[in-house]
Amino acid sequence: MSSKPFPMLIFILKTCIIISLLTLKAAAKETIEIGAIVDFNSRIGKEQKTAIAIAVENYNHDSRNHKLMYVHFRNTSKDAIQDLFTAEDLVDKNNVKMIVVGMQTWEETALVADIGKRHQVPIISFVTASYTPELVQLKWPFLVQMSTSSLEQINCISAIVRSYQWRRIIIIYEDDMYSDSSMLAVLSETLKGDGAEIEHQVILPQTSSLSEPREVVRREVVKLLRKQSRVFVVLRSSVSTASHLFKEAKEIGLMGRDSAWILADSLADLLDSVDSPFISSIQGALGINNHYAEATKSFQDFKGQFQKIFRSDYSMEDHSEPGIHALKAYDSITAFAKAVNNLDTKSSNDSKLLKNRILSSNFTGLSGQVSFVDGALSHPSTFRIVNVVGKRYKRLGFWSSKVGFSEVVEAENGERIQVNGSHTMKSSEVKWPGELSRVPKGWAMPTDSKPLIIGVPGRTSFEKFVKVEKVANSNERKYSGFCIDLFKEVLKILEQNYTLPYEFEPYDGSYPDLVQQVINRRFDAIVGDMTILAERIKYVEFTQPFAESGLTMVVPVKFDGSEKAWMFLKPFTISMWIVTGSILVYTMLVVWFMEHQSNPEFRGRWKDQLGTAMWFTFSSLFFAHREKIKSNYTKIVVVVWLFLVFVLTSSYTASLTSMLTVPRLEPSVKDINWIKRTNTTVGCDGDSFVKDYLRQVLELQNIKNISNQEDYPKEFESGNIKAAFLEIPYQKVFLREHCNQYVVAGPNYRFGGLAFVFQKGSPLARDVSEAILTLTQDGTLNNLEERWFSLSRNCDNVDASNETESLTFGSFWGLYLVSGATSTVCLLFFVWRLCRKSRQQSQAYYDSVVHPSTNQSFWTKTARIIQYYQNDKPAVSLRRVTSGRVAGLGVDEKGSSSKWHLVSPSDAAQVFDGSSQHPPQSSLEMGNLRSE
């Protein structure tokens, strides 16, 4: 019995010793105190408080850590000054080494950052600063931003707007003078780069400071009904303010068809925790929330801890899943813990070194990669695009600045793999507000109760484009013209997608004033002959032009005979005349060469032969030649030549006839310089922009307004004006009705074309443009032009400015080639035949002529050879011509000395003809010729 108490005593002593050792070990650990200022009443504050508590608990239970961490939680008071005192108290009384700031406004964060700067205590914030990171570091060197630049989210919003081709948007944000104003400026510039703009901005006050927040929000929302844009971007808002906003917007119809809502991360990140009425009020909205890896083991462990504690502490909350705010709060404590562990005991009190160690962090946390540059997170955010549908939302895809819109696959290690990067979002998967099956126009679309008000020019110069007539015994008006018919054809195409109720309203003012009515929003659009101008396109939206536009000068025609003296040369170009003359001379020489051998009509003296050949060739131009052709080769040449002559004369006659008609339409005024020098009066439509253009650009002074197209001829005939300036569509109509009386002179001053007008940013302008292109491609537009602008029956030549061009050698070179080649081939055959015939001559005579005595000179030999080939006779006779015998040959009888002459057989035949008075004389031997 006495031995039993001893073992029990030993056990008690051991237990006491162990407890004492553990207590001493715990007491030996250094305790580091930190502060956390969060909103205990908001969902974000609750998540942050739970996450910070879990991070501290995990740190303290890690045996590898030789320090303990203790957190002092403080609740925000919604008063920036009170929060300033709270931070001051944490530093002075609790001696905290770091403060985690969970405020959601930069105003409150900046005040606490001043405390950190003054006491050199690191301040970790989750709000993006309104300044650049470099400036923040200079002004608040102890501030650590657990957030990325807001530029990433702004670019994401702009990418969505660009993807759906929305041109105008309305920005809504809760009042925060420190942050949202700068974000708005950056967003405005980004949207301009994508062709969009901010039409209006709504600044909502913080509902916590209002006694009747619903009435205040309603007044602001009702103002949106007067705006045309139906694309709303909630840039920043609390859940309480957004609840009033969406409730009022839904009641007045702004959450219906053709409206689009985009929620920034301030709301989209809380979609998992908001109540059902809030979700039901934003059906069809697009959300942008921060993406984080949910498949990693560390996230799943944290999620289990978070849900257990959150459900225990906040049993009234419907949802217990952690969001991005909880993950960032947890990562901020992790970054601080890693920095503390890297410091020894002596350095742990060095706050500047501690801040630098925090900023040098580089690890993968629950919210993503944690690394800092200039005091802010350096890793760009990846945003998840969601669509609010049903009781929650569905994920559409992801967006990042590197790849644009994409689908992301998460690996086990949390790495993101980009697939199918694109600059546009898929619209087929989106459920839009009002269950709209197509992409919303983002515009106040017309309805039967509120149709599209379309202005129509009531006073026009050319009524074929637009004409407004009053119906007899009625207040109704009849609208007709090319532009009206074109708009009706456009409506037929638009009705395939949606209806477009409209009403025409005439406007009797000038065209510039009519455009101003669209700018002032009296009219939604203009259907008429409106010219696209640079100063107009800044304020209104033009459709695709349906007609070309430009300013031309129309003047009466005149006939000026002084310039027509050499008109007969114009049908052919200079090269054409040269080639024609060359082929004529060549043909003449070929005909002469082949005919003068056997055709007596081409014989005689050289000048007679040349004259005959020229006369024959020129007379053949008019088919008036009378000379007989004996050689078959010559006949072939002449046949081809006559065909060439027939084609040339026919073409020449047609061209000259056309040219003699066109000169009757010569302009009476050549150019605008003459008008400036003489200060001549010109006419134009005073209701259009033309008058200002003539004065300001062309610097004309005497300008007369002409309001109707029928007045132009009267003004010309009376001499009141010398020229009229008309736009190209009007000029074409005018010349078709008054053809052969007026022509276009001077240059063409081009403009953008004729088009319909819509309010700036209206998506209807894009749809109408597509319809006009469709009508252009299927020929409907051409049919309308032919129907309204058909040519007058009395017009033979409308466009007098186009003169008939001269005929060129390129059009006839084939005929010239055939004619020249035929002549050359026939000539070659003729020479070959001549040479062959010459070889058959008497060898004796050939020797006597070709090989005379060597005493003769070279030139004498050459002359005899030429004479031989020229005569082409089988024999040559030598005779003595006496004075008595030459009488019949036309030789001077006074010549008493007898001479031997070389004559051809034909000449001999004439001399020794049996009918001659002289007896034939025998030929002399060649030896006598040599003896001479």
Tab-separated table of N, CA, C and O in Angstrom, residues 460-512:
chain	number	residue	atom	x	y	z
A	460	THR	N	-36.241	71.496	-101.515
A	460	THR	CA	-35.121	70.971	-102.276
A	460	THR	C	-35.076	71.601	-103.658
A	460	THR	O	-36.105	71.996	-104.221
A	461	SER	N	-33.878	71.655	-104.233
A	461	SER	CA	-33.711	72.195	-105.586
A	461	SER	C	-34.025	71.152	-106.643
A	461	SER	O	-34.582	71.469	-107.692
A	462	PHE	N	-33.677	69.918	-106.374
A	462	PHE	CA	-33.905	68.839	-107.321
A	462	PHE	C	-34.875	67.852	-106.680
A	462	PHE	O	-34.504	67.059	-105.812
A	463	GLU	N	-36.118	67.918	-107.096
A	463	GLU	CA	-37.181	67.157	-106.451
A	463	GLU	C	-37.150	65.682	-106.788
A	463	GLU	O	-37.921	64.917	-106.208
A	464	LYS	N	-36.322	65.268	-107.725
A	464	LYS	CA	-36.235	63.841	-108.012
A	464	LYS	C	-35.560	63.081	-106.882
A	464	LYS	O	-35.705	61.873	-106.781
A	465	PHE	N	-34.831	63.788	-106.031
A	465	PHE	CA	-34.210	63.133	-104.881
A	465	PHE	C	-35.188	63.060	-103.709
A	465	PHE	O	-35.394	61.992	-103.136
A	466	VAL	N	-35.772	64.177	-103.340
A	466	VAL	CA	-36.768	64.217	-102.264
A	466	VAL	C	-37.827	65.243	-102.648
A	466	VAL	O	-37.501	66.362	-103.055
A	467	LYS	N	-39.065	64.842	-102.495
A	467	LYS	CA	-40.172	65.759	-102.779
A	467	LYS	C	-41.256	65.568	-101.734
A	467	LYS	O	-41.695	64.444	-101.476
A	468	VAL	N	-41.678	66.670	-101.130
A	468	VAL	CA	-42.728	66.652	-100.111
A	468	VAL	C	-43.915	67.423	-100.664
A	468	VAL	O	-43.793	68.594	-101.029
A	469	GLU	N	-45.076	66.761	-100.709
A	469	GLU	CA	-46.295	67.377	-101.233
A	469	GLU	C	-47.407	67.260	-100.207
A	469	GLU	O	-47.501	66.253	-99.489
A	470	LYS	N	-48.227	68.274	-100.146
A	470	LYS	CA	-49.391	68.238	-99.274
A	470	LYS	C	-50.536	67.526	-99.983
A	470	LYS	O	-50.806	67.761	-101.155
A	471	VAL	N	-51.191	66.657	-99.241
A	471	VAL	CA	-52.354	65.958	-99.779
A	471	VAL	C	-53.557	66.885	-99.708
A	471	VAL	O	-53.803	67.539	-98.687
A	472	ALA	N	-54.282	66.973	-100.797
A	472	ALA	CA	-55.428	67.886	-100.873
A	472	ALA	C	-56.462	67.561	-99.804
A	472	ALA	O	-56.754	66.387	-99.519
A	473	ASN	N	-56.987	68.638	-99.204
A	473	ASN	CA	-58.045	68.522	-98.186
A	473	ASN	C	-57.617	67.645	-97.010
A	473	ASN	O	-58.414	66.912	-96.423
A	474	SER	N	-56.332	67.732	-96.675
A	474	SER	CA	-55.841	66.924	-95.565
A	474	SER	C	-54.557	67.552	-95.020
A	474	SER	O	-53.889	68.327	-95.715
A	475	ASN	N	-54.252	67.202	-93.803
A	475	ASN	CA	-53.006	67.673	-93.199
A	475	ASN	C	-51.846	66.726	-93.457
A	475	ASN	O	-50.729	66.975	-93.013
A	476	GLU	N	-52.140	65.647	-94.142
A	476	GLU	CA	-51.101	64.669	-94.427
A	476	GLU	C	-50.201	65.143	-95.560
A	476	GLU	O	-50.565	66.018	-96.349
A	477	ARG	N	-49.041	64.537	-95.619
A	477	ARG	CA	-48.063	64.877	-96.649
A	477	ARG	C	-47.628	63.609	-97.377
A	477	ARG	O	-47.576	62.535	-96.781
A	478	LYS	N	-47.299	63.785	-98.627
A	478	LYS	CA	-46.830	62.685	-99.458
A	478	LYS	C	-45.341	62.855	-99.707
A	478	LYS	O	-44.889	63.922	-100.122
A	479	TYR	N	-44.589	61.795	-99.450
A	479	TYR	CA	-43.135	61.836	-99.606
A	479	TYR	C	-42.736	60.926	-100.770
A	479	TYR	O	-43.142	59.757	-100.832
A	480	SER	N	-41.959	61.463	-101.685
A	480	SER	CA	-41.527	60.691	-102.851
A	480	SER	C	-40.110	61.101	-103.221
A	480	SER	O	-39.551	62.047	-102.668
A	481	GLY	N	-39.558	60.382	-104.167
A	481	GLY	CA	-38.204	60.678	-104.628
A	481	GLY	C	-37.290	59.475	-104.505
A	481	GLY	O	-37.639	58.445	-103.902
A	482	PHE	N	-36.139	59.627	-105.080
A	482	PHE	CA	-35.159	58.551	-105.075
A	482	PHE	C	-34.755	58.157	-103.656
A	482	PHE	O	-34.676	56.970	-103.321
A	483	CYS	N	-34.484	59.122	-102.808
A	483	CYS	CA	-34.044	58.831	-101.435
A	483	CYS	C	-35.140	58.136	-100.630
A	483	CYS	O	-34.851	57.237	-99.822
A	484	ILE	N	-36.381	58.532	-100.838
A	484	ILE	CA	-37.484	57.907	-100.110
A	484	ILE	C	-37.633	56.449	-100.520
A	484	ILE	O	-37.798	55.549	-99.675
A	485	ASP	N	-37.581	56.190	-101.823
A	485	ASP	CA	-37.693	54.806	-102.295
A	485	ASP	C	-36.523	53.958	-101.807
A	485	ASP	O	-36.701	52.773	-101.477
A	486	LEU	N	-35.335	54.562	-101.779
A	486	LEU	CA	-34.175	53.815	-101.290
A	486	LEU	C	-34.348	53.455	-99.817
A	486	LEU	O	-34.030	52.322	-99.393
A	487	PHE	N	-34.854	54.371	-99.009
A	487	PHE	CA	-35.048	54.090	-97.583
A	487	PHE	C	-36.080	52.988	-97.387
A	487	PHE	O	-35.932	52.137	-96.494
A	488	LYS	N	-37.110	52.947	-98.199
A	488	LYS	CA	-38.113	51.889	-98.084
A	488	LYS	C	-37.514	50.534	-98.436
A	488	LYS	O	-37.878	49.514	-97.828
A	489	GLU	N	-36.615	50.501	-99.398
A	489	GLU	CA	-35.933	49.251	-99.725
A	489	GLU	C	-35.022	48.814	-98.577
A	489	GLU	O	-34.888	47.616	-98.299
A	490	VAL	N	-34.410	49.775	-97.898
A	490	VAL	CA	-33.570	49.465	-96.732
A	490	VAL	C	-34.413	48.852	-95.621
A	490	VAL	O	-33.999	47.884	-94.966
A	491	LEU	N	-35.616	49.396	-95.416
A	491	LEU	CA	-36.480	48.863	-94.362
A	491	LEU	C	-36.857	47.412	-94.624
A	491	LEU	O	-36.993	46.621	-93.680
A	492	LYS	N	-37.002	47.036	-95.878
A	492	LYS	CA	-37.339	45.652	-96.199
A	492	LYS	C	-36.237	44.698	-95.741
A	492	LYS	O	-36.517	43.570	-95.306
A	493	ILE	N	-35.002	45.150	-95.820
A	493	ILE	CA	-33.880	44.309	-95.376
A	493	ILE	C	-33.799	44.293	-93.851
A	493	ILE	O	-33.567	43.242	-93.247
A	494	LEU	N	-34.011	45.454	-93.207
A	494	LEU	CA	-33.930	45.520	-91.748
A	494	LEU	C	-35.026	44.697	-91.089
A	494	LEU	O	-34.833	44.160	-89.986
A	495	GLU	N	-36.178	44.600	-91.748
A	495	GLU	CA	-37.294	43.865	-91.148
A	495	GLU	C	-37.008	42.375	-91.016
A	495	GLU	O	-37.737	41.663	-90.328
A	496	GLN	N	-35.958	41.901	-91.650
A	496	GLN	CA	-35.577	40.504	-91.482
A	496	GLN	C	-35.043	40.233	-90.078
A	496	GLN	O	-35.051	39.079	-89.627
A	497	ASN	N	-34.562	41.291	-89.396
A	497	ASN	CA	-34.024	41.140	-88.033
A	497	ASN	C	-34.888	41.827	-86.981
A	497	ASN	O	-35.066	41.295	-85.887
A	498	TYR	N	-35.408	42.987	-87.296
A	498	TYR	CA	-36.233	43.713	-86.331
A	498	TYR	C	-37.052	44.760	-87.075
A	498	TYR	O	-36.718	45.158	-88.202
A	499	THR	N	-38.127	45.178	-86.439
A	499	THR	CA	-38.981	46.204	-87.019
A	499	THR	C	-38.450	47.583	-86.649
A	499	THR	O	-37.810	47.753	-85.600
A	500	LEU	N	-38.740	48.556	-87.473
A	500	LEU	CA	-38.248	49.905	-87.242
A	500	LEU	C	-39.394	50.895	-87.466
A	500	LEU	O	-39.536	51.482	-88.546
A	501	PRO	N	-40.246	51.095	-86.464
A	501	PRO	CA	-41.318	52.088	-86.598
A	501	PRO	C	-40.725	53.488	-86.786
A	501	PRO	O	-39.756	53.859	-86.115
A	502	TYR	N	-41.318	54.258	-87.702
A	502	TYR	CA	-40.767	55.582	-87.991
A	502	TYR	C	-41.874	56.530	-88.418
A	502	TYR	O	-42.975	56.120	-88.797
A	503	GLU	N	-41.539	57.802	-88.369
A	503	GLU	CA	-42.417	58.862	-88.849
A	503	GLU	C	-41.570	59.901	-89.569
A	503	GLU	O	-40.523	60.317	-89.050
A	504	PHE	N	-42.040	60.322	-90.768
A	504	PHE	CA	-41.375	61.379	-91.502
A	504	PHE	C	-41.881	62.727	-90.999
A	504	PHE	O	-43.060	62.902	-90.695
A	505	GLU	N	-40.962	63.674	-90.947
A	505	GLU	CA	-41.336	65.036	-90.580
A	505	GLU	C	-40.561	65.997	-91.470
A	505	GLU	O	-39.318	66.015	-91.440
A	506	PRO	N	-41.247	66.800	-92.280
A	506	PRO	CA	-40.530	67.707	-93.194
A	506	PRO	C	-39.888	68.871	-92.440
A	506	PRO	O	-40.384	69.306	-91.393
A	507	TYR	N	-38.813	69.348	-93.004
A	507	TYR	CA	-38.122	70.498	-92.425
A	507	TYR	C	-37.804	71.467	-93.559
A	507	TYR	O	-37.115	71.109	-94.517
A	508	ASP	N	-38.298	72.685	-93.444
A	508	ASP	CA	-38.169	73.658	-94.523
A	508	ASP	C	-36.926	74.531	-94.431
A	508	ASP	O	-36.746	75.437	-95.255
A	509	GLY	N	-36.090	74.288	-93.460
A	509	GLY	CA	-34.866	75.081	-93.337
A	509	GLY	C	-33.779	74.598	-94.278
A	509	GLY	O	-33.978	73.735	-95.140
A	510	SER	N	-32.592	75.150	-94.115
A	510	SER	CA	-31.453	74.771	-94.946
A	510	SER	C	-30.919	73.414	-94.515
A	510	SER	O	-31.244	72.905	-93.437
A	511	TYR	N	-30.075	72.853	-95.344
A	511	TYR	CA	-29.499	71.542	-95.041
A	511	TYR	C	-28.602	71.582	-93.801
A	511	TYR	O	-28.663	70.670	-92.975
A	512	PRO	N	-27.734	72.588	-93.635
A	512	PRO	CA	-26.954	72.643	-92.390
A	512	PRO	C	-27.834	72.739	-91.144
A	512	PRO	O	-27.525	72.140	-90.113
